[in-house]
Tab-separated table of C-alpha atoms (C1' of nucleotides) in Angstrom:
chain	number	residue	atom	x	y	z
A	1	MET	CA	-10.086	10.276	22.345
A	2	LYS	CA	-6.780	9.608	23.995
A	3	LEU	CA	-4.429	11.719	25.981
A	4	THR	CA	-0.907	11.750	24.589
A	5	LYS	CA	1.865	9.329	25.348
A	6	SER	CA	3.682	12.245	26.959
A	7	LEU	CA	1.150	12.183	29.731
A	8	GLU	CA	1.902	8.586	30.598
A	9	GLN	CA	5.572	9.510	30.771
A	10	ALA	CA	4.853	12.560	32.881
A	11	ILE	CA	2.928	10.473	35.395
A	12	CYS	CA	5.802	8.011	35.587
A	13	ILE	CA	8.233	10.816	36.179
A	14	MET	CA	6.098	12.302	38.918
A	15	THR	CA	5.722	9.005	40.754
A	16	LEU	CA	9.408	8.435	40.351
A	17	LEU	CA	10.247	11.813	41.824
A	18	ALA	CA	7.725	11.175	44.582
A	19	THR	CA	9.766	8.236	45.810
A	20	GLN	CA	13.007	10.149	45.680
A	21	ASP	CA	14.853	11.606	48.642
A	22	LYS	CA	13.945	15.299	48.373
A	23	GLU	CA	17.505	16.427	49.090
A	24	ILE	CA	18.901	14.748	46.022
A	25	PRO	CA	17.717	15.851	42.585
A	26	VAL	CA	17.225	13.114	40.005
A	27	THR	CA	19.209	13.683	36.828
A	28	SER	CA	17.429	13.566	33.536
A	29	ALA	CA	19.879	10.871	32.454
A	30	VAL	CA	18.431	8.596	35.119
A	31	ILE	CA	14.895	9.419	34.053
A	32	ASN	CA	15.757	8.731	30.433
A	33	HIS	CA	17.295	5.434	31.302
A	34	ARG	CA	14.232	4.374	33.249
A	35	LEU	CA	11.603	5.527	30.807
A	36	ASN	CA	13.568	4.283	27.867
A	37	GLY	CA	12.287	7.067	25.626
A	38	SER	CA	13.887	9.787	23.612
A	39	PRO	CA	16.206	11.728	25.971
A	40	THR	CA	15.767	15.075	24.303
A	41	TYR	CA	12.019	14.796	24.177
A	42	ILE	CA	11.837	13.933	27.841
A	43	LYS	CA	13.800	17.058	28.593
A	44	LYS	CA	11.103	19.054	26.869
A	45	LEU	CA	8.530	17.253	28.916
A	46	MET	CA	10.420	18.050	32.112
A	47	ARG	CA	10.391	21.683	31.115
A	48	LYS	CA	6.612	21.662	31.015
A	49	LEU	CA	6.501	20.307	34.526
A	50	VAL	CA	8.968	22.945	35.673
A	51	VAL	CA	7.025	25.773	34.054
A	52	LYS	CA	3.842	24.606	35.763
A	53	ASN	CA	5.730	24.566	39.020
A	54	LEU	CA	5.280	20.876	39.699
A	55	VAL	CA	9.012	20.193	39.775
A	56	THR	CA	12.046	22.386	40.276
A	57	SER	CA	15.211	22.049	38.301
A	58	VAL	CA	18.669	22.465	39.717
A	59	SER	CA	21.268	23.136	37.110
A	60	GLY	CA	24.975	22.603	37.354
A	61	ASN	CA	26.884	19.673	38.675
A	62	ASN	CA	24.790	17.234	40.762
A	63	GLY	CA	21.765	18.991	39.369
A	64	GLY	CA	18.496	17.482	38.288
A	65	PHE	CA	14.824	17.569	39.222
A	66	THR	CA	12.885	17.526	42.475
A	67	LEU	CA	9.214	17.673	43.344
A	68	VAL	CA	8.053	21.079	44.509
A	69	ASP	CA	5.265	19.771	46.715
A	70	SER	CA	4.432	16.699	48.709
A	71	PRO	CA	2.958	13.917	46.548
A	72	LYS	CA	-0.159	14.312	48.659
A	73	LYS	CA	-0.675	17.746	47.187
A	74	ILE	CA	-0.127	16.879	43.545
A	75	SER	CA	-3.210	15.793	41.678
A	76	ILE	CA	-3.326	13.815	38.475
A	77	LEU	CA	-5.189	16.724	36.961
A	78	GLN	CA	-2.259	19.045	37.563
A	79	ILE	CA	-0.006	16.693	35.657
A	80	ILE	CA	-2.490	16.411	32.834
A	81	GLU	CA	-2.862	20.149	32.527
A	82	ALA	CA	0.877	20.675	32.628
A	83	VAL	CA	1.348	18.355	29.683
A	84	GLU	CA	-1.833	18.761	27.673
A	85	GLY	CA	-2.947	22.242	28.576
A	86	ASN	CA	-6.480	22.980	29.645
A	87	ILE	CA	-8.972	20.222	29.040
A	88	SER	CA	-11.789	21.101	26.706
A	89	THR	CA	-13.001	18.179	24.685
A	90	TYR	CA	-15.438	19.817	22.303
A	91	PRO	CA	-13.722	21.031	19.133
A	92	ASN	CA	-15.937	24.052	18.820
A	93	SER	CA	-15.764	25.884	15.546
A	94	GLY	CA	-19.320	27.121	15.617
A	95	LEU	CA	-20.370	24.727	12.895
A	96	ILE	CA	-23.594	23.865	14.678
A	97	ASP	CA	-24.942	27.342	14.120
A	98	ILE	CA	-25.221	26.770	10.408
A	99	VAL	CA	-27.896	24.205	11.169
A	100	PHE	CA	-29.972	26.721	13.048
A	101	GLN	CA	-29.305	29.731	10.909
A	102	ASP	CA	-32.642	29.405	9.108
A	103	MET	CA	-34.695	28.878	12.246
A	104	GLN	CA	-35.313	32.140	13.979
A	105	VAL	CA	-32.818	31.690	16.824
A	106	ALA	CA	-30.207	33.964	18.325
A	107	ALA	CA	-26.893	33.513	16.549
A	108	ASN	CA	-24.421	31.312	18.419
A	109	GLN	CA	-27.191	29.862	20.544
A	110	GLY	CA	-26.493	26.318	19.369
A	111	GLU	CA	-22.795	26.788	19.887
A	112	ILE	CA	-23.335	27.998	23.439
A	113	VAL	CA	-25.648	25.148	24.355
A	114	LEU	CA	-23.301	22.528	22.968
A	115	ALA	CA	-20.222	24.034	24.539
A	116	ASN	CA	-21.981	24.089	27.897
A	117	VAL	CA	-22.925	20.446	27.694
A	118	PHE	CA	-19.361	19.423	26.998
A	119	ASP	CA	-17.951	21.782	29.584
A	120	GLU	CA	-20.173	20.153	32.148
A	121	ALA	CA	-18.985	16.698	31.166
A	122	ASP	CA	-15.375	17.857	31.209
A	123	ALA	CA	-15.863	19.332	34.660
A	124	LEU	CA	-16.987	15.965	36.018
A	125	TRP	CA	-13.879	14.391	34.578
A	126	THR	CA	-11.434	17.009	35.755
A	127	ASN	CA	-12.986	17.387	39.183
A	128	PHE	CA	-12.563	13.715	39.819
A	129	LEU	CA	-8.966	13.684	38.658
A	130	ALA	CA	-8.304	16.719	40.808
A	131	THR	CA	-9.100	14.572	43.842
A	132	GLN	CA	-6.663	11.839	42.848
A	133	THR	CA	-3.169	12.550	44.058
A	134	VAL	CA	0.180	11.062	43.222
A	135	ALA	CA	0.332	9.828	46.814
A	136	ASP	CA	-2.954	7.973	46.308
A	137	LEU	CA	-1.485	6.189	43.321
A	138	LEU	CA	1.530	5.092	45.303
A	139	TYR	CA	-0.575	3.951	48.233
A	140	LYS	CA	-2.865	1.910	46.040
A	141	THR	CA	-0.062	0.377	44.043
A	142	LEU	CA	2.217	-0.432	46.947
A	143	GLY	CA	-0.637	-1.498	49.163
A	144	ARG	CA	0.478	0.538	52.152
A	145	ASN	CA	-0.009	4.041	53.435
A	146	GLU	CA	3.542	5.252	53.339
A	147	ILE	CA	5.800	6.273	50.546
A	148	LEU	CA	9.160	4.640	50.616
A	149	VAL	CA	11.987	6.880	49.630
A	150	LEU	CA	15.100	5.897	47.784
A	151	ASN	CA	17.804	7.376	45.632
A	152	TRP	CA	17.136	6.647	41.998
A	153	ASN	CA	20.512	7.962	40.952
A	154	GLU	CA	22.283	5.161	42.808
A	155	LEU	CA	19.710	2.577	41.865
A	156	ASP	CA	20.297	3.469	38.285
A	157	GLU	CA	24.058	3.328	38.569
A	158	HIS	CA	23.813	-0.308	39.568
A	159	GLN	CA	21.682	-1.021	36.570
A	160	SER	CA	24.015	0.663	34.189
A	161	LEU	CA	26.983	-1.020	35.830
A	162	LEU	CA	25.295	-4.348	35.308
A	163	GLN	CA	24.670	-3.474	31.714
A	164	LYS	CA	28.282	-2.498	31.282
A	165	ILE	CA	29.518	-5.732	32.782
A	166	LEU	CA	27.205	-8.169	31.096
A	167	PRO	CA	28.095	-7.516	27.455
A	168	THR	CA	31.820	-8.059	28.152
A	169	LYS	CA	31.326	-11.620	29.371
B	1	MET	CA	-7.274	16.704	24.652
B	2	LYS	CA	-9.806	17.382	21.969
B	3	LEU	CA	-12.315	15.275	20.184
B	4	THR	CA	-11.958	15.419	16.416
B	5	LYS	CA	-13.568	17.888	14.070
B	6	SER	CA	-15.517	14.958	12.666
B	7	LEU	CA	-17.463	14.818	15.874
B	8	GLU	CA	-18.617	18.383	15.543
B	9	GLN	CA	-19.770	17.582	12.035
B	10	ALA	CA	-21.503	14.422	13.190
B	11	ILE	CA	-23.448	16.335	15.817
B	12	CYS	CA	-24.517	18.876	13.219
B	13	ILE	CA	-25.677	16.122	10.931
B	14	MET	CA	-27.664	14.456	13.682
B	15	THR	CA	-29.433	17.651	14.683
B	16	LEU	CA	-30.082	18.365	11.067
B	17	LEU	CA	-31.631	14.943	10.537
B	18	ALA	CA	-33.581	15.382	13.749
B	19	THR	CA	-35.431	18.327	12.241
B	20	GLN	CA	-36.148	16.529	9.017
B	21	ASP	CA	-39.458	14.976	8.014
B	22	LYS	CA	-38.805	11.283	8.662
B	23	GLU	CA	-40.481	10.247	5.412
B	24	ILE	CA	-37.987	12.104	3.289
B	25	PRO	CA	-34.311	11.111	3.408
B	26	VAL	CA	-31.806	13.941	3.278
B	27	THR	CA	-29.324	13.592	0.441
B	28	SER	CA	-25.669	13.789	1.231
B	29	ALA	CA	-25.380	16.621	-1.293
B	30	VAL	CA	-27.608	18.711	0.944
B	31	ILE	CA	-25.573	17.810	4.002
B	32	ASN	CA	-22.351	18.698	2.210
B	33	HIS	CA	-23.727	21.988	1.115
B	34	ARG	CA	-24.763	22.869	4.643
B	35	LEU	CA	-21.637	21.739	6.423
B	36	ASN	CA	-19.426	23.154	3.754
B	37	GLY	CA	-16.811	20.442	4.263
B	38	SER	CA	-15.261	17.851	2.056
B	39	PRO	CA	-18.110	15.877	0.447
B	40	THR	CA	-16.267	12.587	0.264
B	41	TYR	CA	-15.107	12.781	3.833
B	42	ILE	CA	-18.617	13.479	5.060
B	43	LYS	CA	-19.771	10.386	3.229
B	44	LYS	CA	-17.310	8.362	5.249
B	45	LEU	CA	-18.596	10.014	8.376
B	46	MET	CA	-22.163	9.154	7.421
B	47	ARG	CA	-21.081	5.573	7.002
B	48	LYS	CA	-19.908	5.471	10.604
B	49	LEU	CA	-23.303	6.677	11.752
B	50	VAL	CA	-25.004	4.078	9.583
B	51	VAL	CA	-22.820	1.255	10.865
B	52	LYS	CA	-23.626	2.238	14.448
B	53	ASN	CA	-27.278	2.202	13.526
B	54	LEU	CA	-27.915	5.843	14.315
B	55	VAL	CA	-29.055	6.642	10.793
B	56	THR	CA	-30.295	4.506	7.925
B	57	SER	CA	-29.291	5.034	4.359
B	58	VAL	CA	-31.615	4.640	1.425
B	59	SER	CA	-29.835	4.206	-1.847
B	60	GLY	CA	-31.136	4.847	-5.287
B	61	ASN	CA	-33.076	7.771	-6.599
B	62	ASN	CA	-34.565	10.017	-3.907
B	63	GLY	CA	-32.295	8.226	-1.483
B	64	GLY	CA	-30.386	9.700	1.395
B	65	PHE	CA	-30.235	9.452	5.172
B	66	THR	CA	-32.810	9.281	7.934
B	67	LEU	CA	-32.604	9.001	11.710
B	68	VAL	CA	-33.289	5.508	12.997
B	69	ASP	CA	-34.653	6.638	16.354
B	70	SER	CA	-36.439	9.585	17.834
B	71	PRO	CA	-34.040	12.429	18.757
B	72	LYS	CA	-35.180	11.811	22.333
B	73	LYS	CA	-33.507	8.439	22.266
B	74	ILE	CA	-30.200	9.482	20.755
B	75	SER	CA	-27.579	10.562	23.242
B	76	ILE	CA	-24.534	12.676	22.533
B	77	LEU	CA	-22.469	9.777	23.788
B	78	GLN	CA	-23.793	7.520	21.045
B	79	ILE	CA	-22.693	10.025	18.454
B	80	ILE	CA	-19.292	10.344	20.047
B	81	GLU	CA	-18.765	6.624	20.171
B	82	ALA	CA	-19.905	6.204	16.600
B	83	VAL	CA	-17.291	8.668	15.418
B	84	GLU	CA	-14.452	8.248	17.888
B	85	GLY	CA	-14.897	4.694	19.066
B	86	ASN	CA	-14.903	3.804	22.715
B	87	ILE	CA	-13.721	6.505	25.050
B	88	SER	CA	-10.669	5.633	27.070
B	89	THR	CA	-8.458	8.605	27.777
B	90	TYR	CA	-5.438	6.996	29.376
B	91	PRO	CA	-2.841	5.980	26.783
B	92	ASN	CA	-1.833	2.900	28.686
B	93	SER	CA	1.327	1.197	27.525
B	94	GLY	CA	2.295	-0.167	30.916
B	95	LEU	CA	5.126	2.304	31.270
B	96	ILE	CA	4.293	2.984	34.888
B	97	ASP	CA	5.313	-0.514	35.885
B	98	ILE	CA	8.924	0.204	35.111
B	99	VAL	CA	8.883	2.662	37.980
B	100	PHE	CA	7.753	0.004	40.402
B	101	GLN	CA	9.719	-2.897	39.043
B	102	ASP	CA	12.371	-2.613	41.755
B	103	MET	CA	9.921	-2.282	44.620
B	104	GLN	CA	8.521	-5.647	45.535
B	105	VAL	CA	5.069	-5.234	43.992
B	106	ALA	CA	2.976	-7.511	41.820
B	107	ALA	CA	3.746	-6.849	38.177
B	108	ASN	CA	1.164	-4.641	36.420
B	109	GLN	CA	-0.135	-3.367	39.726
B	110	GLY	CA	0.693	0.250	38.881
B	111	GLU	CA	-0.825	-0.121	35.473
B	112	ILE	CA	-4.044	-1.500	36.921
B	113	VAL	CA	-4.369	1.247	39.518
B	114	LEU	CA	-3.774	3.995	36.989
B	115	ALA	CA	-6.101	2.523	34.405
B	116	ASN	CA	-8.827	2.271	37.033
B	117	VAL	CA	-8.471	5.896	38.034
B	118	PHE	CA	-8.841	7.062	34.471
B	119	ASP	CA	-11.635	4.640	33.738
B	120	GLU	CA	-13.522	6.094	36.660
B	121	ALA	CA	-13.027	9.630	35.396
B	122	ASP	CA	-14.051	8.583	31.898
B	123	ALA	CA	-17.174	6.939	33.262
B	124	LEU	CA	-18.263	10.214	34.855
B	125	TRP	CA	-17.800	11.950	31.554
B	126	THR	CA	-19.538	9.361	29.412
B	127	ASN	CA	-22.390	8.778	31.857
B	128	PHE	CA	-23.217	12.437	31.786
B	129	LEU	CA	-23.125	12.643	28.017
B	130	ALA	CA	-25.286	9.534	27.850
B	131	THR	CA	-28.031	11.520	29.551
B	132	GLN	CA	-27.852	14.357	27.045
B	133	THR	CA	-29.974	13.699	24.003
B	134	VAL	CA	-30.176	15.331	20.625
B	135	ALA	CA	-33.698	16.407	21.531
B	136	ASP	CA	-32.348	18.185	24.621
B	137	LEU	CA	-29.961	20.129	22.452
B	138	LEU	CA	-32.746	21.226	20.156
B	139	TYR	CA	-34.997	22.200	23.043
B	140	LYS	CA	-32.313	24.259	24.695
B	141	THR	CA	-31.246	25.950	21.522
B	142	LEU	CA	-34.697	26.696	20.174
B	143	GLY	CA	-36.068	27.566	23.580
B	144	ARG	CA	-39.184	25.416	23.264
B	145	ASN	CA	-40.148	21.848	23.930
B	146	GLU	CA	-41.008	20.749	20.454
B	147	ILE	CA	-38.937	19.957	17.466
B	148	LEU	CA	-40.014	21.665	14.339
B	149	VAL	CA	-39.776	19.539	11.259
B	150	LEU	CA	-38.927	20.707	7.800
B	151	ASN	CA	-37.560	19.439	4.550
B	152	TRP	CA	-33.906	20.321	4.192
B	153	ASN	CA	-33.798	19.137	0.609
B	154	GLU	CA	-36.169	21.898	-0.458
B	155	LEU	CA	-34.645	24.451	1.854
B	156	ASP	CA	-31.345	23.727	0.286
B	157	GLU	CA	-32.665	23.955	-3.248
B	158	HIS	CA	-33.667	27.516	-2.600
B	159	GLN	CA	-30.224	28.287	-1.366
B	160	SER	CA	-28.535	26.749	-4.342
B	161	LEU	CA	-30.989	28.456	-6.663
B	162	LEU	CA	-30.116	31.750	-5.075
B	163	GLN	CA	-26.469	31.004	-5.504
B	164	LYS	CA	-27.020	30.130	-9.118
B	165	ILE	CA	-28.907	33.338	-9.784
B	166	LEU	CA	-26.752	35.792	-7.928
B	167	PRO	CA	-23.489	35.345	-9.835
B	168	THR	CA	-25.213	35.966	-13.182
B	169	LYS	CA	-26.330	39.433	-12.144
C	1	DG	C1'	-51.631	0.025	-21.463
C	2	DG	C1'	-48.059	-2.419	-19.541
C	3	DG	C1'	-43.546	-4.842	-19.317
C	4	DG	C1'	-38.893	-4.401	-19.929
C	5	DC	C1'	-34.772	-1.527	-20.129
C	6	DA	C1'	-31.887	2.106	-20.075
C	7	DA	C1'	-30.724	6.540	-17.775
C	8	DT	C1'	-30.545	8.942	-13.520
C	9	DA	C1'	-29.700	9.819	-8.781
C	10	DC	C1'	-28.314	8.143	-5.123
C	11	DT	C1'	-25.165	5.189	-1.455
C	12	DC	C1'	-21.100	1.739	-0.589
C	13	DG	C1'	-16.261	0.764	0.419
C	14	DG	C1'	-11.604	0.563	-0.162
C	15	DA	C1'	-7.033	2.480	-1.905
C	16	DT	C1'	-4.466	6.381	-1.816
C	17	DA	C1'	-2.938	11.452	-1.174
C	18	DT	C1'	-2.666	15.513	1.747
C	19	DT	C1'	-2.432	18.012	5.958
C	20	DA	C1'	-1.946	18.731	10.917
C	21	DA	C1'	-0.365	17.100	15.446
C	22	DT	C1'	2.790	14.611	17.993
C	23	DT	C1'	7.143	12.961	18.816
C	24	DG	C1'	12.035	13.168	18.303
C	25	DT	C1'	16.779	15.524	17.076
C	26	DC	C1'	20.243	19.031	17.021
C	27	DC	C1'	22.908	22.719	18.560
C	28	DG	C1'	24.534	26.507	21.147
C	29	DA	C1'	23.805	28.429	25.078
C	30	DG	C1'	23.796	29.224	30.767
C	31	DT	C1'	24.696	27.527	35.703
C	32	DT	C1'	26.753	25.153	39.588
C	33	DC	C1'	30.130	22.229	41.560
C	34	DT	C1'	34.976	20.171	41.696
C	35	DG	C1'	39.700	19.984	41.530
C	36	DC	C1'	43.974	21.769	40.749
C	37	DA	C1'	47.732	25.138	40.093
C	38	DG	C1'	50.155	29.418	41.614
C	39	DG	C1'	50.998	32.622	44.851
D	1	DC	C1'	46.471	27.500	52.935
D	2	DC	C1'	43.511	30.022	49.813
D	3	DT	C1'	42.360	32.180	45.525
D	4	DG	C1'	41.128	31.892	41.022
D	5	DC	C1'	40.369	29.440	36.918
D	6	DA	C1'	39.339	25.547	33.830
D	7	DG	C1'	36.663	21.631	33.109
D	8	DA	C1'	32.934	18.504	34.127
D	9	DA	C1'	28.132	17.705	34.839
D	10	DC	C1'	24.163	19.400	34.625
D	11	DT	C1'	19.693	22.234	32.714
D	12	DC	C1'	17.627	25.789	29.220
D	13	DG	C1'	15.317	26.916	24.923
D	14	DG	C1'	14.514	27.342	20.307
D	15	DA	C1'	14.771	25.730	15.414
D	16	DC	C1'	14.243	21.949	12.746
D	17	DA	C1'	13.199	16.799	11.075
D	18	DA	C1'	10.580	12.437	11.335
D	19	DT	C1'	6.654	9.923	12.473
D	20	DT	C1'	1.972	9.088	13.160
D	21	DA	C1'	-2.982	10.352	13.199
D	22	DA	C1'	-6.658	12.951	10.990
D	23	DT	C1'	-8.627	14.721	6.989
D	24	DA	C1'	-9.542	14.665	2.162
D	25	DT	C1'	-9.686	12.677	-2.672
D	26	DC	C1'	-10.417	9.241	-6.190
D	27	DC	C1'	-12.430	5.518	-8.443
D	28	DG	C1'	-15.203	1.638	-9.429
D	29	DA	C1'	-18.728	-0.434	-7.766
D	30	DG	C1'	-24.130	-1.535	-6.219
D	31	DT	C1'	-29.232	-0.203	-5.849
D	32	DA	C1'	-33.565	1.878	-6.241
D	33	DT	C1'	-36.479	5.097	-8.894
D	34	DT	C1'	-38.004	7.357	-13.266
D	35	DG	C1'	-39.420	7.541	-17.777
D	36	DC	C1'	-39.631	6.015	-22.259
D	37	DC	C1'	-39.876	2.701	-25.980
D	38	DC	C1'	-41.845	-1.242	-28.060
D	39	DC	C1'	-45.066	-4.828	-28.231
DNA sequence: GGGGCAATACTCGGATATTAATTGTCCGAGTTCTGCAGG
DNA sequence: CCTGCAGAACTCGGACAATTAATATCCGAGTATTGCCCC
C-alpha cells in the first residue's frame, strides 16, 4: 500500500513554497524545473492544492503560487488529503457478509465490524500526520528552528542560465 | 489510498477457514463459489497465504486449505502483509532532496526526515492492526465469545444442489 | 484378499491477457501586467 | 503626459493518450486418495 508519486511531489512543492518570500509567487515553470517532472501534470497537481485552499494562485504576468497559511499551520495530512482524497484503507465492498450470511447474524454486521477496525487504524495514522507540519519538516531537515526565505524564481534563473551557457562551450 | 480488493477477499477466506472444522480442508472450489470471484485469481491469493504460512494446503483428493494457527493468533496485519507485502506508505524516491540541494544541508537529510515521519505513522497503523485478530472479528460480528465450527464443503454442496435443481423447474 | 495401477480430485507455479488507476499531453480558454503609440 | 490597446507571461480546466499496477485467464505440471482389476 503506497501513496501516489503525486504526493511526494506535492510535499516538495509545499516545502518549496514554504521557503519562498510570501510577496513573490513562484511560477509553475520554476516548480517544473525543480521537480523535473511532467509540466502539465504538475499544473494539475497545483490545482488540487489550490482547490483545497493550501496555496493561492495569481494569474497574469508575474503570477504563480503562494502558500495560503504559515508552514506552521499546514499539516502533512492536509497535503495528503488534497492529493489523495480522504484516507480510508479498507476496500469495503461488503464481501465479508457473504461469509456470515448462513449464520444467523444481522446483515452487514461483518461489514460494519471490519470497517470500524480499519477506520480506527486509519484514524491513528491520520491523527499523527495531522500533528506533523511543513514547518516541522523544515526544522528537522535544516537542523534549526527558523525557516530561511529565498526567491526561487531568481535561484532558478541562475540555474537555467548556467544550463544555457554550458552547452555552448 | 486503498488496500487492494484482494485483501478484502483474503480476510473473507481467513474468517471462512476460521469457522471450518480443522480436520477437513476447504476446497478452493467452495471458496470460489462463496466469494464469487475469479477462481484462478483466488488460487493465486491462496498461494500467498500459504507462502506466508497462514494456511496450509493439502493436495490430492479431499485436499484443500486449512488454517495453520488458531484464529486467536492470526492478526489482521498478518493477512495484510501476506497479500500486500510490507506496509510503507511514503513513495520515497528522494525527490525532496532536490528542494534542499541549494541550502547547505547533508544530502538525503530531507528524505530521511520525511521517511521517518511516515514510518512512524505507519507503525501506529500496523501496530493497531497487529492487535486485532481474526477471532476478534468473529466475536464482534457474531456477538458471542465462541467460534462456531462447521463444514463449508457440505454447506456449499447444498447450495450448489439447490442451484442445480432450481433452473430445471 | 491384497498389491499394483489407473482414474479422480485436488493444489502448484509461471506465462500471458485484460482491465482499472495513475500519470502525462494537448488545446483553447481567461487574467494581469507591461510597454508603446496617438492624441 | 495620459489613455487605450496589443502583446507577453502567467493560470484554468477539460478531453484525451500513454503508462503502469491490479486483476483475471490459461496451461501444463505434481500429489494424494479412491477404487478396481488381476494374481
